[in-house]
mmCIF file with all atom_site columns, C-alpha atoms in Angstrom:
data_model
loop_
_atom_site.group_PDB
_atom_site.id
_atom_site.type_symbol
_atom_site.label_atom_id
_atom_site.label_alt_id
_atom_site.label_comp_id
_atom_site.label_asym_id
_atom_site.label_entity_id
_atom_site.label_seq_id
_atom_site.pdbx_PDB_ins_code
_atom_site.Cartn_x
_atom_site.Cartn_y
_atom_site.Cartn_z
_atom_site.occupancy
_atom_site.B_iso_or_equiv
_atom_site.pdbx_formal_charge
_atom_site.auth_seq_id
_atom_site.auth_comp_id
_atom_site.auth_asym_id
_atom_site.auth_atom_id
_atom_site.pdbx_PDB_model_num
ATOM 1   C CA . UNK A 1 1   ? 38.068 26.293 -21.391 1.00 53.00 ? 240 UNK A CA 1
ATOM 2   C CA . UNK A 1 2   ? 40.950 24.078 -20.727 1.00 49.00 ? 241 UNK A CA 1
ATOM 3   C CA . UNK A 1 3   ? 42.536 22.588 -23.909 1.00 48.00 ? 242 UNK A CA 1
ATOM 4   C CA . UNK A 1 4   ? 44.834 19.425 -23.573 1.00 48.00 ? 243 UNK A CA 1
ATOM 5   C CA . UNK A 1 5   ? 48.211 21.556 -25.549 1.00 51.00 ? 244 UNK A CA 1
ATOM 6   C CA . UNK A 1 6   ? 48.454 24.970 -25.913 1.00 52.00 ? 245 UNK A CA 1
ATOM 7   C CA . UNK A 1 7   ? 48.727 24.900 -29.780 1.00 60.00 ? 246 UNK A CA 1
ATOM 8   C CA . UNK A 1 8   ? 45.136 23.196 -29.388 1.00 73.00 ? 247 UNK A CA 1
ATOM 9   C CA . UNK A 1 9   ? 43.847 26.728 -28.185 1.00 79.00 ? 248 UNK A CA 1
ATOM 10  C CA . UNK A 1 10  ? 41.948 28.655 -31.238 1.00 85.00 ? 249 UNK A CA 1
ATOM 11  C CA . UNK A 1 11  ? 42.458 31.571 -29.367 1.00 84.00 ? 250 UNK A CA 1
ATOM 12  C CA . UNK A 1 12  ? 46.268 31.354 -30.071 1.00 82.00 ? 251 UNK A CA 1
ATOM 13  C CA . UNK A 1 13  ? 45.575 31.227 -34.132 1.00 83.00 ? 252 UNK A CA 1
ATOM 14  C CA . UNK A 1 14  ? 44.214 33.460 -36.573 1.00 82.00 ? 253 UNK A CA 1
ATOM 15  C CA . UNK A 1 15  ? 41.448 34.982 -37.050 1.00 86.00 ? 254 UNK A CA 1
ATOM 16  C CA . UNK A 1 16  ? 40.367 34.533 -33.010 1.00 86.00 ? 255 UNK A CA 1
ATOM 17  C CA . UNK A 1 17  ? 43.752 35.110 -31.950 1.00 85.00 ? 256 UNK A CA 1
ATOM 18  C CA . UNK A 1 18  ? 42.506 39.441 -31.757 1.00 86.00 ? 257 UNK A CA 1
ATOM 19  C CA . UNK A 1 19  ? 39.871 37.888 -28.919 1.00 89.00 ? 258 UNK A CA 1
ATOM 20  C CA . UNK A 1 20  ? 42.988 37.178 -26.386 1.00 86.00 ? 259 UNK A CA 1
ATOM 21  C CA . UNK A 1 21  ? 43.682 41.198 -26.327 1.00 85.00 ? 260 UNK A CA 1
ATOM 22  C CA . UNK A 1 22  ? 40.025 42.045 -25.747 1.00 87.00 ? 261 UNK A CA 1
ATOM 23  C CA . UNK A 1 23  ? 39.580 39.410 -22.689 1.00 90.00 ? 262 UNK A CA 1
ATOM 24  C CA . UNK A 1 24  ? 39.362 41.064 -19.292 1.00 89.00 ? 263 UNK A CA 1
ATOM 25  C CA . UNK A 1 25  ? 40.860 39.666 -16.041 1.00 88.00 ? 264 UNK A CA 1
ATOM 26  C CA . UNK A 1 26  ? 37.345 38.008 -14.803 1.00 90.00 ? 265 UNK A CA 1
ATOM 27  C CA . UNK A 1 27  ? 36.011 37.061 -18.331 1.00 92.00 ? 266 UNK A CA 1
ATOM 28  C CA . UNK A 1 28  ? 35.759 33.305 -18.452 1.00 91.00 ? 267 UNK A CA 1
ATOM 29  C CA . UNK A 1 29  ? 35.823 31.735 -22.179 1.00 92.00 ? 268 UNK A CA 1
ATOM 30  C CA . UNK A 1 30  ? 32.789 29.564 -21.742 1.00 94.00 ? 269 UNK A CA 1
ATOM 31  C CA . UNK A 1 31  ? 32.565 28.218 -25.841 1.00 93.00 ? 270 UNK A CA 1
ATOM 32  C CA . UNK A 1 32  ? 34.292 28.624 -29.307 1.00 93.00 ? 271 UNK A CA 1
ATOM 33  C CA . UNK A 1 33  ? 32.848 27.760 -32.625 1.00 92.00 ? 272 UNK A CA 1
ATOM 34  C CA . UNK A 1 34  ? 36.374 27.713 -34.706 1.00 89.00 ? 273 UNK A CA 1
ATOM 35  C CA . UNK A 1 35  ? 34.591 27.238 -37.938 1.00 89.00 ? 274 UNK A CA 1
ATOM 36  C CA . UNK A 1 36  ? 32.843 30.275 -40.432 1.00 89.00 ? 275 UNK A CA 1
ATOM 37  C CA . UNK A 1 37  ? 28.859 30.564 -39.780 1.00 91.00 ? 276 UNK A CA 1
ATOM 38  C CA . UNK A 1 38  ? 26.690 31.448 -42.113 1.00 89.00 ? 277 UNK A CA 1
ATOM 39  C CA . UNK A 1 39  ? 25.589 34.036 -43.345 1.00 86.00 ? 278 UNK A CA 1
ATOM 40  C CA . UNK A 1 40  ? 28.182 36.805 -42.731 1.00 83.00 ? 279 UNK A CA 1
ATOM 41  C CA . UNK A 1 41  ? 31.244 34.237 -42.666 1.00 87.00 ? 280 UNK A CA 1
ATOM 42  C CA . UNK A 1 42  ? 31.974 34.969 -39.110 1.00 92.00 ? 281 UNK A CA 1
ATOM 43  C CA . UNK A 1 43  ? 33.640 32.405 -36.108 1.00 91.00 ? 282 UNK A CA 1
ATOM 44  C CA . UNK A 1 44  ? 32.205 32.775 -32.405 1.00 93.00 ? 283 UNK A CA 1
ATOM 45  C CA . UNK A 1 45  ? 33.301 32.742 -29.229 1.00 93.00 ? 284 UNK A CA 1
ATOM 46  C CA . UNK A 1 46  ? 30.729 33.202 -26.170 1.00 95.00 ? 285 UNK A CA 1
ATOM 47  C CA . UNK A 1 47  ? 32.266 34.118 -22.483 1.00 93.00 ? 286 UNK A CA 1
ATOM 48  C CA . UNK A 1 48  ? 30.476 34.781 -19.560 1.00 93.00 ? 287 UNK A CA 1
ATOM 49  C CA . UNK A 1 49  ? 30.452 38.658 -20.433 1.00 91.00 ? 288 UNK A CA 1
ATOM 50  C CA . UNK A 1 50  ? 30.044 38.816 -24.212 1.00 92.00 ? 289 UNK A CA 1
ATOM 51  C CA . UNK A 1 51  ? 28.932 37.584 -27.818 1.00 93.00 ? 290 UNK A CA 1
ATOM 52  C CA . UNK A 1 52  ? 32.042 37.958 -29.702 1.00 93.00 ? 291 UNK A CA 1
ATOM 53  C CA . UNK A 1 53  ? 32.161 37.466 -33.485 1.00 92.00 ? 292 UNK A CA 1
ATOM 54  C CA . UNK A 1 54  ? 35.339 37.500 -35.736 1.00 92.00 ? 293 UNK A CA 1
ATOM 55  C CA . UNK A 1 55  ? 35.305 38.041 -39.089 1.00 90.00 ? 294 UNK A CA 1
ATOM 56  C CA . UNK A 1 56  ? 36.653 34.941 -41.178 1.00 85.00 ? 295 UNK A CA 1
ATOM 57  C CA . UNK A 1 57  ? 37.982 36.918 -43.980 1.00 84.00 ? 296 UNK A CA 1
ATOM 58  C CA . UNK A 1 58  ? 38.589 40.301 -42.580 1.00 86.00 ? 297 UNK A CA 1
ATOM 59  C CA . UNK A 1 59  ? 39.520 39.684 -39.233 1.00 85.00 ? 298 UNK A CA 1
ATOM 60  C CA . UNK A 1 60  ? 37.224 42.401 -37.512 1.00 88.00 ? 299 UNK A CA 1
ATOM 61  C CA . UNK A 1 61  ? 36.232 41.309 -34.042 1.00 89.00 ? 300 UNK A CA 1
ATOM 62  C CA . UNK A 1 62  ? 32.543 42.744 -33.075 1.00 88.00 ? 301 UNK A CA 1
ATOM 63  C CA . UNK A 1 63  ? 31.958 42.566 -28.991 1.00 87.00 ? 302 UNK A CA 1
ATOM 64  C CA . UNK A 1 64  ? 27.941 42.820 -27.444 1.00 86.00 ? 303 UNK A CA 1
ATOM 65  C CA . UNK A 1 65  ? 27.459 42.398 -23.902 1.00 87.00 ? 304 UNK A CA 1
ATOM 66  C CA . UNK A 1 66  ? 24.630 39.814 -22.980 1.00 88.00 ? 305 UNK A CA 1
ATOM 67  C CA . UNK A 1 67  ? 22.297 42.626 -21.375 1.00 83.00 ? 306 UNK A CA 1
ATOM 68  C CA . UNK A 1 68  ? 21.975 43.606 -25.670 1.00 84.00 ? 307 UNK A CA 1
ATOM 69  C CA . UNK A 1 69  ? 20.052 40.312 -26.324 1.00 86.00 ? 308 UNK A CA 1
ATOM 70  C CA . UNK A 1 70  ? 16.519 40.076 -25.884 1.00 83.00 ? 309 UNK A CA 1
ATOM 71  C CA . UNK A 1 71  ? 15.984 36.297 -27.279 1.00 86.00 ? 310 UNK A CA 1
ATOM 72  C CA . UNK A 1 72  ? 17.105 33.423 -28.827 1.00 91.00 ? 311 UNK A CA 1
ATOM 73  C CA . UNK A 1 73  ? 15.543 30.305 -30.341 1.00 90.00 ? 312 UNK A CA 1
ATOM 74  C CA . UNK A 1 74  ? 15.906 28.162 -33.398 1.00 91.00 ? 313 UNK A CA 1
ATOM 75  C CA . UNK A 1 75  ? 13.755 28.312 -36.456 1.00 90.00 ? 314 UNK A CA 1
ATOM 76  C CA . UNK A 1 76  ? 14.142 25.627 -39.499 1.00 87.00 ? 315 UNK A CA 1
ATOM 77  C CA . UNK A 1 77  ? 17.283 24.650 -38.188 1.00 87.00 ? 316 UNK A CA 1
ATOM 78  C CA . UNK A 1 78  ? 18.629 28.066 -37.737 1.00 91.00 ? 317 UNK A CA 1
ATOM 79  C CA . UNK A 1 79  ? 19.610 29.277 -34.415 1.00 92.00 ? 318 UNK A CA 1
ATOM 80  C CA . UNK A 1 80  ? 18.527 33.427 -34.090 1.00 91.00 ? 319 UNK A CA 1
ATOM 81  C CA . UNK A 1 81  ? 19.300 35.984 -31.555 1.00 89.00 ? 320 UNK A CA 1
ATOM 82  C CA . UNK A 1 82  ? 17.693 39.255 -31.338 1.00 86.00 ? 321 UNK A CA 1
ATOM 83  C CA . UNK A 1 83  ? 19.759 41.948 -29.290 1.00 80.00 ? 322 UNK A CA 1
ATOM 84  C CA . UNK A 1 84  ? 19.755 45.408 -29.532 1.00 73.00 ? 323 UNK A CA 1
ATOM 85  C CA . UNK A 1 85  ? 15.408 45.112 -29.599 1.00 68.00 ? 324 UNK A CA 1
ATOM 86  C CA . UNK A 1 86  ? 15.529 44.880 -33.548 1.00 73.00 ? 325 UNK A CA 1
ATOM 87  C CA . UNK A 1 87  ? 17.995 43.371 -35.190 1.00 81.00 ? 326 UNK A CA 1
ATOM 88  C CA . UNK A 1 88  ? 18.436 39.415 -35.718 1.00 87.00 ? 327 UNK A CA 1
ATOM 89  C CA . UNK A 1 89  ? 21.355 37.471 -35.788 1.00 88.00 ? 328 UNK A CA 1
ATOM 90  C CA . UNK A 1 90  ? 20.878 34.302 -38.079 1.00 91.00 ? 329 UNK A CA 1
ATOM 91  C CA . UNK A 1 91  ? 23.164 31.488 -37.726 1.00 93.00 ? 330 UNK A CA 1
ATOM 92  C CA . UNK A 1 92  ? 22.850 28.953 -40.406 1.00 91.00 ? 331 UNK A CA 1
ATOM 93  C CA . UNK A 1 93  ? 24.828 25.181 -40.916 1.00 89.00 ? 332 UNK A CA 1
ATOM 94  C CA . UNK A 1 94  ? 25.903 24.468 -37.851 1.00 91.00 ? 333 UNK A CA 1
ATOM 95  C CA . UNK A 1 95  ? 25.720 21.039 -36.345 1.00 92.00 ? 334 UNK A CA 1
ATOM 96  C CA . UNK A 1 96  ? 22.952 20.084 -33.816 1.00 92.00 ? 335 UNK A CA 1
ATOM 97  C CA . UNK A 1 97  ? 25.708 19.537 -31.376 1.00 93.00 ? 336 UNK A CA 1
ATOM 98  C CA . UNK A 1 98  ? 26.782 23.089 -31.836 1.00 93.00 ? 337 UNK A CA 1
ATOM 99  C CA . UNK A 1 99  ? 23.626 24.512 -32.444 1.00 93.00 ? 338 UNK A CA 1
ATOM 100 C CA . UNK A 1 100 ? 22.383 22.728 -28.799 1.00 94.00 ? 339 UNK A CA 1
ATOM 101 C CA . UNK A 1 101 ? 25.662 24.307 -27.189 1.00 94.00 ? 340 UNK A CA 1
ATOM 102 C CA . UNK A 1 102 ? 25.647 27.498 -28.502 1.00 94.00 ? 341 UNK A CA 1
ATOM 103 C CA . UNK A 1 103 ? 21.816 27.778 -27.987 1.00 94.00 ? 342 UNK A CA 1
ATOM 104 C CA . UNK A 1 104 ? 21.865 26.718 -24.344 1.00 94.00 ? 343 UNK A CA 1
ATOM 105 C CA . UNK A 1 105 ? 24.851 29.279 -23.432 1.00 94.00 ? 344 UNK A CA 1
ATOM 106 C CA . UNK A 1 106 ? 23.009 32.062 -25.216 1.00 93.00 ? 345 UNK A CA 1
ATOM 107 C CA . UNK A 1 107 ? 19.514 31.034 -23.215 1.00 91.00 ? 346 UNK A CA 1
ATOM 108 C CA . UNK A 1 108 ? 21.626 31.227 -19.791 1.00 92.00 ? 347 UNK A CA 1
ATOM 109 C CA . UNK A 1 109 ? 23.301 34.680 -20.257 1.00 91.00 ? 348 UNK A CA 1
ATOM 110 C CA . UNK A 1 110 ? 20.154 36.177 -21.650 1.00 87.00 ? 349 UNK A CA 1
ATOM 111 C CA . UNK A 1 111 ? 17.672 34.879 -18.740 1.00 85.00 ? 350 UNK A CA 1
ATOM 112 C CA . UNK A 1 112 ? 20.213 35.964 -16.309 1.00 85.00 ? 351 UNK A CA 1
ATOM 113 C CA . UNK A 1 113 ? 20.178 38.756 -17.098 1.00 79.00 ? 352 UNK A CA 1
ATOM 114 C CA . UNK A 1 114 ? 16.486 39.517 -17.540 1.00 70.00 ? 353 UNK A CA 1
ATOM 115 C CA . UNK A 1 115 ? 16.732 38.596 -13.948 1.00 66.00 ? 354 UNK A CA 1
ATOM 116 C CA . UNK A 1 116 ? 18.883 41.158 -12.847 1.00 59.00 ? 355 UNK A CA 1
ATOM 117 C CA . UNK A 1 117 ? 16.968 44.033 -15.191 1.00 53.00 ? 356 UNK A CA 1
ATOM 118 C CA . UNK A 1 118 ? 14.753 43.930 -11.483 1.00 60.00 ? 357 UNK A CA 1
ATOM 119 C CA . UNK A 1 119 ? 17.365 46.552 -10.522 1.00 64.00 ? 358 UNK A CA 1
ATOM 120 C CA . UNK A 1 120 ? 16.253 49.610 -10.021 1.00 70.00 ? 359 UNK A CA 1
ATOM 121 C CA . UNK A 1 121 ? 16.684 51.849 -13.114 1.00 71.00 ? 360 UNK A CA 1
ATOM 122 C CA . UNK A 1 122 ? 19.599 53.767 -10.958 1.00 75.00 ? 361 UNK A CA 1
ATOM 123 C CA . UNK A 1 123 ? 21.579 50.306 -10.315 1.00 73.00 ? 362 UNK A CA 1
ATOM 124 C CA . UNK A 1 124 ? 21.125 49.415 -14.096 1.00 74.00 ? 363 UNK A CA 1
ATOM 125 C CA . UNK A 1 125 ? 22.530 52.769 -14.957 1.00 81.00 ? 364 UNK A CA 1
ATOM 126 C CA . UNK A 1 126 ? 25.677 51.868 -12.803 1.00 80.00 ? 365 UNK A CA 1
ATOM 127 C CA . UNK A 1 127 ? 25.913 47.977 -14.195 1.00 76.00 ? 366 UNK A CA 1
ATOM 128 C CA . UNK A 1 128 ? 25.588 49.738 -17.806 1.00 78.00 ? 367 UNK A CA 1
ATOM 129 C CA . UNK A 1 129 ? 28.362 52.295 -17.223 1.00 84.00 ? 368 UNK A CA 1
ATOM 130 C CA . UNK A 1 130 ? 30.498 49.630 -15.338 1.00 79.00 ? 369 UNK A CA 1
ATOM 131 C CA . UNK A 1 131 ? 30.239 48.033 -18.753 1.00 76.00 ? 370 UNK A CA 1
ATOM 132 C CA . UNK A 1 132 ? 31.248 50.525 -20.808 1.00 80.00 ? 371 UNK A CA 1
ATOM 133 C CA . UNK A 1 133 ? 33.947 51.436 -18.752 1.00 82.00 ? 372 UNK A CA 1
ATOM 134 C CA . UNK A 1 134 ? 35.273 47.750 -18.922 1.00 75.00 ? 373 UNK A CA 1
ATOM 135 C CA . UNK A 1 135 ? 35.548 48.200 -22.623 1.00 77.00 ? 374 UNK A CA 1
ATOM 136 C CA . UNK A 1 136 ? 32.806 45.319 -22.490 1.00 72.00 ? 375 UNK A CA 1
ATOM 137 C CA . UNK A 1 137 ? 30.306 47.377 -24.701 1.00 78.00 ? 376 UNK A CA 1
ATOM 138 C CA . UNK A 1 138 ? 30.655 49.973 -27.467 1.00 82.00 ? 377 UNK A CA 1
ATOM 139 C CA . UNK A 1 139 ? 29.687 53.831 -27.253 1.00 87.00 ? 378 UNK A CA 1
ATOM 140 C CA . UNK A 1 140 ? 26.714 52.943 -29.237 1.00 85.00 ? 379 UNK A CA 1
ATOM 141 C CA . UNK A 1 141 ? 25.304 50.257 -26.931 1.00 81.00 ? 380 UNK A CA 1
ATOM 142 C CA . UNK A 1 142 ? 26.025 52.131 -24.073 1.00 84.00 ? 381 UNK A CA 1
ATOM 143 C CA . UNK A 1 143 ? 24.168 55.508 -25.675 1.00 88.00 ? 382 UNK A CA 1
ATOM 144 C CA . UNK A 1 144 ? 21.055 53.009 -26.992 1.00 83.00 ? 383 UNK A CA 1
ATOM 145 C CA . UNK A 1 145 ? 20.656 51.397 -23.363 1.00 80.00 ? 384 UNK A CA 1
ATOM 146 C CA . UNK A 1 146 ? 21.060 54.433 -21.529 1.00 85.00 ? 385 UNK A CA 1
ATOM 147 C CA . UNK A 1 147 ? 18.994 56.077 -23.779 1.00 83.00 ? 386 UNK A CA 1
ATOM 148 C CA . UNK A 1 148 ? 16.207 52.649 -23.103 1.00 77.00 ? 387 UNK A CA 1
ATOM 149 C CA . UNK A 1 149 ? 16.393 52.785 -18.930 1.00 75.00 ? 388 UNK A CA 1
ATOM 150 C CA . UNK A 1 150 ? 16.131 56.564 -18.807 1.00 80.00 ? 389 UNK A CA 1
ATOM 151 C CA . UNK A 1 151 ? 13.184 56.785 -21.224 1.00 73.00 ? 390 UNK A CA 1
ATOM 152 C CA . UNK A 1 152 ? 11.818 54.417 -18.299 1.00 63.00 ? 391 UNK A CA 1
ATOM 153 C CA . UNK A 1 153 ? 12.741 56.560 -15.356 1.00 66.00 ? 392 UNK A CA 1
#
C-alpha cells in the first residue's frame, strides 16, 4: 500500500503498529481496516500471506495463513469467514465499500489457494512447514493441517 505521508501509514500507530514486526521480507500489505469490527472489537489488516487481526483494546495481534480459510461470503450484511473447517469469523458494521474490499481480497487468497491444494499431499506438507517455519502460522495450525493432509495420505 503506498500512503501519500508516512504519518498517514496505520501501520506506524497504535494498536497496528505490532503488525510492522511480524511482516516478512516478501509479504505485501494488500488492505487495512483502521477502525474496530464487530463483534470482538478487533482492526484488520489482510496481506498477500495472512489474516491479521489486532485487538483494539488489548493490543494482541492474531496471524492465520490463507490456506486456514475454507470460505467466505456475506449473510444479512455481515461478511463471514470460516477457516480452520469450524469456526466462523463474523464481521459486523462495516461499510459496503469495506465490506466489498475486504470480501473480494478474502475470495482471492482463499480460491488461490484451493487451487494449489492440487499438490500432492508431499508438496503440501513442504508449503505447510515452509509456513511454519516463516513464522507465518502458529504451532497449532501447523499441528491441525498436518494432522488434515496426513489423515489423507
Amino acid at each position: 500500500m503506498i500512503f501519500r505521508k508516512k504519518e498517514d501509514n496505520p501501520l506506524d500507530k497504535k494498536p497496528l503498529n505490532k503488525v510492522k514486526d511480524l511482516l516478512v521480507p516478501d509479504e505485501e500489505v494488500l488492505y487495512i481496516y483502521d477502525r474496530p469490527i464487530k463483534p470482538g472489537d478487533f482492526r484488520l489488516v489482510l496481506t498477500n500471506k495472512r489474516f491479521i487481526q489486532v485487538c483494539n483494546v488489548t493490543g494482541y495481534v492474531d496471524s492465520t495463513s490463507w490456506d486456514s480459510f475454507m470460505r467466505v461470503w456475506v449473510e444479512k450484511n455481515i461478511l463471514k469467514l470460516n477457516y480452520l473447517g469450524t469456526a466462523i469469523l463474523p464481521m459486523k458494521g462495516l461499510p459496503k465499500e469495506d465490506m466489498d474490499k475486504i470480501y473480494n481480497i478474502c475470495k482471492d487468497k482463499i480460491d488461490a489457494v484451493s487451487e494449489t491444494s492440487e499438490q500432492t499431499p508431499t508438496q503440501n506438507l513442504k508449503h505447510l512447514k515452509d509456513m511454519f517455519d516463516a513464522g507465518l502460522i502458529s504451532q497449532t495450525e501447523y499441528e491441525t493441517k498436518k494432522g488434515d493432509l496426513l489423515s489423507r495420505m
